[in-house]
């Protein structure tokens, strides 16, 4: 079985594994205060053009989102997010378990707009009974989104402006940030994100690391006592150097962007194969996630050799599925998939064009 259902099916890039072996018997302080973590922090600050940012390392995405969000919100506040946002649908109520509601906004492409944030903010404060309701306390987005779409610089600038006018910290989930940054559709840089977001994290688990996420806190007001929150949420790894070593390896010479670019190139090959065959795409994603709309018999045929993720049902005859590439996706496996797509005997999916699917 050739796996395309996620971007964490493989272990870690071999250079990371080699570095972990090379440093295995070193003795270092614990809990992320070792020289490897300090070196990784320096590399990340440089990449973000944010020398005053605080950088912390945690193990996984849900743990990171939970720690960041619960550290910012007061007990009566909630997190504003797209209804398709990861914290709204794929974290088993982790945010709610901390006592904070996720306040969802409608979104078909996974993004939320500045005007939506202003509307939910105004709706709360213009209601004379607002003290009886959960108060919007921060805005959560991801780049790329759950649907593989990306924010443009102008979109993020508008969102950041509204958030700052409303005193709502802007938090970016960057679990797949590498794939978003190298997307041909994205004009955002890490420096832009550090300038426009209050807190964000750079994902390692899905982009070449064995595990790990790097939290970057740009807003000075949110830095105080963050390590207390990490510890309280079970995120302070005793062998913290294992995280630092991985991010040093990813950022010391551009490996993070190099392997992200590989994943996106593989995904674009798959995208073009489906389009050339006449199949539509549910989302116009130029990242490592592709969402073709396929007839059920095609799903059965491709499922004999490949694993992929069910996304949503379109009608009785066809569904949206996700094909996901990673830093480690083999070109020969992609070429094999492309050949099998070309050789499909099924009629093209009907009823949903790429244009209409994006509306």
CSV table of C-alpha atoms in Angstrom, one decimal:
chain,number,residue,atom,x,y,z
A,1,UNK,CA,0.0,0.0,0.0
A,2,UNK,CA,1.3,3.4,-1.0
A,3,UNK,CA,0.2,6.0,1.5
A,4,UNK,CA,-1.1,9.4,0.6
A,5,UNK,CA,-3.5,10.0,3.6
A,6,UNK,CA,-1.3,12.3,5.7
A,7,UNK,CA,2.1,14.0,5.9
A,8,UNK,CA,3.4,12.2,9.0
A,9,UNK,CA,3.5,8.6,7.8
A,10,UNK,CA,7.3,8.6,7.7
A,11,UNK,CA,9.7,9.1,10.5
A,12,UNK,CA,12.2,11.9,10.1
A,13,UNK,CA,14.6,13.3,7.6
A,14,UNK,CA,17.9,11.3,7.7
A,15,UNK,CA,19.9,14.4,8.5
A,16,UNK,CA,17.9,14.8,11.7
A,17,UNK,CA,18.3,11.1,12.6
A,18,UNK,CA,22.0,11.3,12.0
A,19,UNK,CA,22.3,14.4,14.2
A,20,UNK,CA,20.3,12.8,17.0
A,21,UNK,CA,22.7,9.8,16.8
A,22,UNK,CA,25.8,12.0,16.8
A,23,UNK,CA,24.7,13.9,19.9
A,24,UNK,CA,23.1,10.9,21.7
A,25,UNK,CA,25.6,10.6,24.5
A,26,UNK,CA,26.0,14.3,25.1
A,27,UNK,CA,25.1,15.5,28.6
A,28,UNK,CA,23.0,18.6,28.6
A,29,UNK,CA,20.7,20.5,30.9
A,30,UNK,CA,17.0,19.5,30.5
A,31,UNK,CA,13.8,21.2,29.7
A,32,UNK,CA,14.9,23.2,26.7
A,33,UNK,CA,17.7,25.3,28.2
A,34,UNK,CA,20.5,23.5,26.5
A,35,UNK,CA,22.8,24.9,23.8
A,36,UNK,CA,21.0,23.1,21.0
A,37,UNK,CA,17.7,24.8,21.8
A,38,UNK,CA,19.5,28.1,22.1
A,39,UNK,CA,21.1,27.7,18.7
A,40,UNK,CA,17.7,26.7,17.2
A,41,UNK,CA,16.1,29.8,18.7
A,42,UNK,CA,18.8,31.9,17.1
A,43,UNK,CA,18.2,30.4,13.7
A,44,UNK,CA,14.4,30.8,14.0
A,45,UNK,CA,14.7,34.4,15.1
A,46,UNK,CA,16.9,35.1,12.2
A,47,UNK,CA,14.5,33.4,9.7
A,48,UNK,CA,11.6,35.4,11.2
A,49,UNK,CA,13.6,38.7,11.3
A,50,UNK,CA,12.4,38.9,14.9
A,51,UNK,CA,15.4,39.1,17.2
A,52,UNK,CA,13.2,39.9,20.2
A,53,UNK,CA,10.8,37.0,19.8
A,54,UNK,CA,10.5,34.3,22.4
A,55,UNK,CA,10.9,30.8,20.9
A,56,UNK,CA,9.7,27.7,22.8
A,57,UNK,CA,9.6,24.0,21.7
A,58,UNK,CA,6.7,21.6,22.2
A,59,UNK,CA,6.1,18.1,21.0
A,60,UNK,CA,2.8,18.1,19.0
A,61,UNK,CA,0.2,20.3,17.4
A,62,UNK,CA,-2.8,19.8,19.7
A,63,UNK,CA,-0.6,20.3,22.7
A,64,UNK,CA,0.8,23.4,21.2
A,65,UNK,CA,-2.6,24.9,20.3
A,66,UNK,CA,-4.0,24.1,23.7
A,67,UNK,CA,-1.0,25.7,25.5
A,68,UNK,CA,-1.0,28.8,23.4
A,69,UNK,CA,-4.7,29.5,23.5
A,70,UNK,CA,-5.3,28.7,27.2
A,71,UNK,CA,-2.3,31.0,28.1
A,72,UNK,CA,-3.9,33.9,26.3
A,73,UNK,CA,-7.6,33.6,27.2
A,74,UNK,CA,-9.3,34.7,30.4
A,75,UNK,CA,-11.9,32.3,31.8
A,76,UNK,CA,-14.9,34.1,30.1
A,77,UNK,CA,-13.3,34.3,26.7
A,78,UNK,CA,-13.3,32.0,23.6
A,79,UNK,CA,-11.2,31.5,20.5
A,80,UNK,CA,-12.6,32.7,17.1
A,81,UNK,CA,-11.9,30.3,14.3
A,82,UNK,CA,-13.2,29.0,11.0
A,83,UNK,CA,-15.8,26.3,11.4
A,84,UNK,CA,-13.3,24.1,9.5
A,85,UNK,CA,-10.4,25.1,11.8
A,86,UNK,CA,-8.3,22.4,13.3
A,87,UNK,CA,-9.2,23.4,16.9
A,88,UNK,CA,-12.9,23.3,15.9
A,89,UNK,CA,-13.1,19.9,14.4
A,90,UNK,CA,-10.0,17.8,14.9
A,91,UNK,CA,-8.7,18.2,18.4
A,92,UNK,CA,-11.3,16.3,20.4
A,93,UNK,CA,-12.5,19.4,22.2
A,94,UNK,CA,-9.1,20.1,23.6
A,95,UNK,CA,-9.7,23.8,23.8
A,96,UNK,CA,-13.2,23.3,25.3
A,97,UNK,CA,-11.5,21.0,27.9
A,98,UNK,CA,-9.5,24.0,29.1
A,99,UNK,CA,-12.8,25.9,29.7
A,100,UNK,CA,-12.8,28.0,26.6
A,101,UNK,CA,-15.4,27.8,23.8
A,102,UNK,CA,-14.4,27.8,20.1
A,103,UNK,CA,-16.5,30.5,18.4
A,104,UNK,CA,-16.8,29.4,14.8
A,105,UNK,CA,-17.2,31.5,11.7
A,106,UNK,CA,-18.6,30.1,8.4
A,107,UNK,CA,-15.9,29.3,5.8
A,108,UNK,CA,-15.9,27.3,2.6
A,109,UNK,CA,-12.2,27.6,1.8
A,110,UNK,CA,-10.9,27.3,5.3
A,111,UNK,CA,-10.0,31.0,5.7
A,112,UNK,CA,-11.6,33.7,7.7
A,113,UNK,CA,-11.8,37.3,6.6
A,114,UNK,CA,-11.1,40.6,8.5
A,115,UNK,CA,-14.8,41.7,8.1
A,116,UNK,CA,-16.0,38.5,9.8
A,117,UNK,CA,-13.8,39.2,12.8
A,118,UNK,CA,-15.1,42.7,13.0
A,119,UNK,CA,-18.7,41.5,12.7
A,120,UNK,CA,-18.4,38.9,15.5
A,121,UNK,CA,-16.6,41.5,17.7
A,122,UNK,CA,-19.2,44.2,17.1
A,123,UNK,CA,-22.1,41.7,17.5
A,124,UNK,CA,-20.8,40.8,21.0
A,125,UNK,CA,-20.2,44.3,22.3
A,126,UNK,CA,-23.3,45.8,20.7
A,127,UNK,CA,-25.5,43.2,22.5
A,128,UNK,CA,-26.8,44.7,25.8
A,129,UNK,CA,-26.5,41.3,27.4
A,130,UNK,CA,-22.9,40.7,26.3
A,131,UNK,CA,-21.7,39.8,29.8
A,132,UNK,CA,-23.9,36.7,29.6
A,133,UNK,CA,-22.1,35.4,26.6
A,134,UNK,CA,-18.6,34.1,25.8
A,135,UNK,CA,-16.4,37.0,24.8
A,136,UNK,CA,-14.2,36.8,21.7
A,137,UNK,CA,-10.7,36.7,23.2
A,138,UNK,CA,-8.4,35.8,20.3
A,139,UNK,CA,-8.5,34.9,16.6
A,140,UNK,CA,-7.1,31.5,15.5
A,141,UNK,CA,-6.1,30.8,11.8
A,142,UNK,CA,-3.8,28.3,10.1
A,143,UNK,CA,-1.5,28.6,7.2
A,144,UNK,CA,-2.1,26.6,5.2
A,145,UNK,CA,-5.7,25.9,6.2
A,146,UNK,CA,-7.3,22.5,6.7
A,147,UNK,CA,-8.3,22.8,3.1
A,148,UNK,CA,-4.9,23.5,1.8
A,149,UNK,CA,-5.6,27.1,1.0
A,150,UNK,CA,-3.2,29.9,1.9
A,151,UNK,CA,-3.5,33.5,3.1
A,152,UNK,CA,-2.1,36.2,1.0
A,153,UNK,CA,0.0,39.0,2.5
A,154,UNK,CA,-2.8,41.5,2.0
A,155,UNK,CA,-5.4,39.2,3.6
A,156,UNK,CA,-3.2,38.7,6.6
A,157,UNK,CA,-2.5,42.4,6.8
A,158,UNK,CA,-6.2,43.2,6.9
A,159,UNK,CA,-6.9,40.5,9.4
A,160,UNK,CA,-4.0,41.7,11.6
A,161,UNK,CA,-5.2,45.3,11.4
A,162,UNK,CA,-8.7,44.4,12.6
A,163,UNK,CA,-7.4,42.1,15.4
A,164,UNK,CA,-5.2,44.9,16.7
A,165,UNK,CA,-8.0,47.4,16.5
A,166,UNK,CA,-10.2,45.0,18.5
A,167,UNK,CA,-7.4,44.0,20.9
A,168,UNK,CA,-7.7,40.4,19.8
A,169,UNK,CA,-4.4,38.5,19.6
A,170,UNK,CA,-3.9,36.8,16.3
A,171,UNK,CA,-2.7,33.2,16.6
A,172,UNK,CA,-1.5,31.2,13.6
A,173,UNK,CA,-1.3,27.4,13.6
A,174,UNK,CA,1.7,26.5,11.5
A,175,UNK,CA,1.6,22.7,11.6
A,176,UNK,CA,2.1,22.7,7.8
A,177,UNK,CA,3.7,26.1,7.6
A,178,UNK,CA,6.6,25.0,5.4
A,179,UNK,CA,4.2,23.8,2.7
A,180,UNK,CA,2.3,27.1,2.9
A,181,UNK,CA,5.4,29.2,2.7
A,182,UNK,CA,6.7,27.6,-0.5
A,183,UNK,CA,3.3,27.5,-2.2
A,184,UNK,CA,3.2,29.3,-5.6
A,185,UNK,CA,0.1,31.1,-4.4
A,186,UNK,CA,1.6,32.4,-1.2
A,187,UNK,CA,3.5,35.7,-1.0
A,188,UNK,CA,4.0,35.5,2.7
A,189,UNK,CA,7.4,35.1,4.4
A,190,UNK,CA,8.2,34.1,7.9
A,191,UNK,CA,9.1,37.7,8.6
A,192,UNK,CA,5.6,38.8,7.4
A,193,UNK,CA,4.0,36.3,9.7
A,194,UNK,CA,6.2,37.4,12.7
A,195,UNK,CA,5.2,41.0,12.0
A,196,UNK,CA,1.5,40.4,11.6
A,197,UNK,CA,0.7,37.7,14.1
A,198,UNK,CA,1.0,37.8,17.9
A,199,UNK,CA,1.9,34.1,18.3
A,200,UNK,CA,2.5,31.4,15.7
A,201,UNK,CA,4.2,28.1,15.5
A,202,UNK,CA,6.4,26.5,13.0
A,203,UNK,CA,5.5,22.9,12.5
A,204,UNK,CA,8.1,20.2,12.5
A,205,UNK,CA,6.1,17.0,13.0
A,206,UNK,CA,4.6,17.2,9.5
A,207,UNK,CA,7.6,18.8,7.9
A,208,UNK,CA,10.6,16.5,8.4
A,209,UNK,CA,11.0,16.3,12.1
A,210,UNK,CA,10.5,13.2,14.2
A,211,UNK,CA,8.3,15.3,16.4
A,212,UNK,CA,8.2,18.9,17.5
A,213,UNK,CA,6.7,22.4,17.0
A,214,UNK,CA,8.5,25.8,17.5
A,215,UNK,CA,6.3,28.4,19.1
A,216,UNK,CA,7.2,32.0,18.3
A,217,UNK,CA,5.8,34.7,20.5
A,218,UNK,CA,6.1,38.2,18.9
A,219,UNK,CA,3.8,40.1,21.2
A,220,UNK,CA,5.7,41.1,24.4
A,221,UNK,CA,2.4,41.1,26.4
A,222,UNK,CA,2.0,37.4,25.8
A,223,UNK,CA,5.5,36.3,26.8
A,224,UNK,CA,5.3,36.4,30.5
A,225,UNK,CA,5.1,33.0,32.3
A,226,UNK,CA,4.7,31.0,29.1
A,227,UNK,CA,7.1,28.3,30.4
A,228,UNK,CA,4.7,27.9,33.3
A,229,UNK,CA,1.9,27.1,30.9
A,230,UNK,CA,4.0,24.7,29.0
A,231,UNK,CA,4.8,22.8,32.1
A,232,UNK,CA,1.3,22.8,33.4
A,233,UNK,CA,-0.1,21.5,30.1
A,234,UNK,CA,2.5,18.6,30.1
A,235,UNK,CA,4.5,20.1,27.2
A,236,UNK,CA,7.9,20.6,28.9
A,237,UNK,CA,10.0,17.8,27.6
A,238,UNK,CA,12.7,16.8,30.0
A,239,UNK,CA,15.0,15.8,27.1
A,240,UNK,CA,14.4,19.2,25.5
A,241,UNK,CA,17.5,19.0,23.5
A,242,UNK,CA,15.9,16.5,21.2
A,243,UNK,CA,13.6,19.3,20.0
A,244,UNK,CA,16.4,21.8,19.7
A,245,UNK,CA,18.6,19.5,17.6
A,246,UNK,CA,15.8,18.9,15.1
A,247,UNK,CA,15.1,22.5,14.6
A,248,UNK,CA,18.8,23.4,14.3
A,249,UNK,CA,19.0,20.8,11.5
A,250,UNK,CA,15.9,22.1,9.8
A,251,UNK,CA,16.9,25.8,9.9
A,252,UNK,CA,20.7,26.0,9.8
A,253,UNK,CA,20.9,25.8,6.0
A,254,UNK,CA,17.4,25.9,4.6
A,255,UNK,CA,16.5,22.2,4.8
A,256,UNK,CA,13.0,23.2,6.1
A,257,UNK,CA,12.1,25.0,2.9
A,258,UNK,CA,13.9,22.5,0.6
A,259,UNK,CA,11.9,19.5,1.8
A,260,UNK,CA,8.7,21.6,1.9
A,261,UNK,CA,9.2,22.5,-1.7
A,262,UNK,CA,9.6,18.8,-2.6
A,263,UNK,CA,6.3,17.9,-1.1
A,264,UNK,CA,4.5,20.7,-2.9
A,265,UNK,CA,6.1,19.7,-6.2
A,266,UNK,CA,4.8,16.2,-5.8
A,267,UNK,CA,1.3,17.4,-4.9
A,268,UNK,CA,1.2,19.6,-8.0
A,269,UNK,CA,2.0,16.6,-10.2
A,270,UNK,CA,-0.9,14.8,-8.6
A,271,UNK,CA,-3.2,17.9,-9.0
A,272,UNK,CA,-2.4,18.2,-12.7
A,273,UNK,CA,-3.0,14.5,-13.3
A,274,UNK,CA,-6.5,14.7,-11.8
A,275,UNK,CA,-7.3,17.9,-13.8
A,276,UNK,CA,-6.0,16.4,-17.1
A,277,UNK,CA,-8.2,13.4,-16.5
A,278,UNK,CA,-11.2,15.7,-16.2
A,279,UNK,CA,-11.8,15.5,-12.4
A,280,UNK,CA,-12.7,18.6,-10.4
A,281,UNK,CA,-11.0,19.8,-7.2
A,282,UNK,CA,-13.0,20.8,-4.2
A,283,UNK,CA,-10.5,23.4,-3.1
A,284,UNK,CA,-7.9,25.4,-5.1
A,285,UNK,CA,-5.0,24.2,-3.0
A,286,UNK,CA,-1.4,24.8,-4.2
A,287,UNK,CA,0.1,23.1,-1.1
A,288,UNK,CA,0.7,19.5,-0.3
A,289,UNK,CA,-3.0,18.6,0.2
A,290,UNK,CA,-5.1,17.9,-2.9
A,291,UNK,CA,-8.9,17.3,-2.8
A,292,UNK,CA,-10.2,15.7,-6.0
A,293,UNK,CA,-13.9,15.0,-6.4
A,294,UNK,CA,-14.1,11.3,-7.5
A,295,UNK,CA,-16.8,8.8,-8.4
A,296,UNK,CA,-17.2,6.0,-5.9
A,297,UNK,CA,-16.0,3.3,-8.3
A,298,UNK,CA,-12.8,5.3,-8.9
A,299,UNK,CA,-12.3,5.5,-5.1
A,300,UNK,CA,-12.6,1.7,-4.9
A,301,UNK,CA,-10.1,1.2,-7.8
A,302,UNK,CA,-7.5,3.6,-6.5
A,303,UNK,CA,-8.0,2.2,-3.0
A,304,UNK,CA,-6.6,-1.1,-4.1
A,305,UNK,CA,-3.1,0.3,-4.3
A,306,UNK,CA,-3.2,3.7,-2.5
A,307,UNK,CA,-4.4,5.0,0.9
A,308,UNK,CA,-6.0,8.4,1.0
A,309,UNK,CA,-8.4,10.3,3.3
A,310,UNK,CA,-12.2,10.6,2.9
A,311,UNK,CA,-13.1,14.3,3.2
A,312,UNK,CA,-16.8,14.7,2.5
A,313,UNK,CA,-19.6,13.3,0.5
A,314,UNK,CA,-20.8,15.2,-2.6
A,315,UNK,CA,-23.8,13.0,-3.5
A,316,UNK,CA,-24.6,9.4,-3.8
A,317,UNK,CA,-22.2,8.9,-6.7
A,318,UNK,CA,-19.1,10.8,-5.7
A,319,UNK,CA,-17.0,12.1,-2.8
A,320,UNK,CA,-14.2,14.5,-2.0
A,321,UNK,CA,-11.0,12.8,-0.8
A,322,UNK,CA,-7.6,14.1,0.2
A,323,UNK,CA,-4.3,13.0,-1.3
A,324,UNK,CA,-1.5,14.4,0.9
A,325,UNK,CA,2.2,14.4,0.1
A,326,UNK,CA,5.1,15.0,2.5
A,327,UNK,CA,8.8,15.9,2.6
A,328,UNK,CA,9.5,12.2,2.1
A,329,UNK,CA,7.1,11.3,-0.7
A,330,UNK,CA,8.9,9.3,-3.4
A,331,UNK,CA,8.7,10.6,-6.9
A,332,UNK,CA,8.4,7.1,-8.3
A,333,UNK,CA,5.2,6.6,-6.2
A,334,UNK,CA,3.7,9.8,-7.5
A,335,UNK,CA,4.5,8.8,-11.1
A,336,UNK,CA,2.9,5.4,-10.4
A,337,UNK,CA,-0.3,7.1,-9.1
A,338,UNK,CA,-0.3,9.4,-12.1
A,339,UNK,CA,-0.1,6.5,-14.5
A,340,UNK,CA,-3.0,4.8,-12.7
A,341,UNK,CA,-5.1,8.0,-12.9
A,342,UNK,CA,-4.4,8.3,-16.6
A,343,UNK,CA,-5.5,4.7,-17.1
A,344,UNK,CA,-8.8,5.0,-15.2
A,345,UNK,CA,-11.7,3.8,-17.4
A,346,UNK,CA,-14.3,5.7,-15.4
A,347,UNK,CA,-16.3,8.6,-16.8
A,348,UNK,CA,-15.3,12.1,-15.5
A,349,UNK,CA,-17.0,13.2,-12.3
A,350,UNK,CA,-20.0,15.4,-13.0
A,351,UNK,CA,-21.9,18.2,-11.4
A,352,UNK,CA,-19.1,20.1,-9.7
A,353,UNK,CA,-16.6,22.1,-11.7
A,354,UNK,CA,-13.4,23.6,-10.1
A,355,UNK,CA,-14.9,27.0,-10.6
A,356,UNK,CA,-18.2,26.3,-8.9
A,357,UNK,CA,-16.5,24.2,-6.2
A,358,UNK,CA,-14.5,27.3,-5.1
A,359,UNK,CA,-17.6,29.6,-4.7
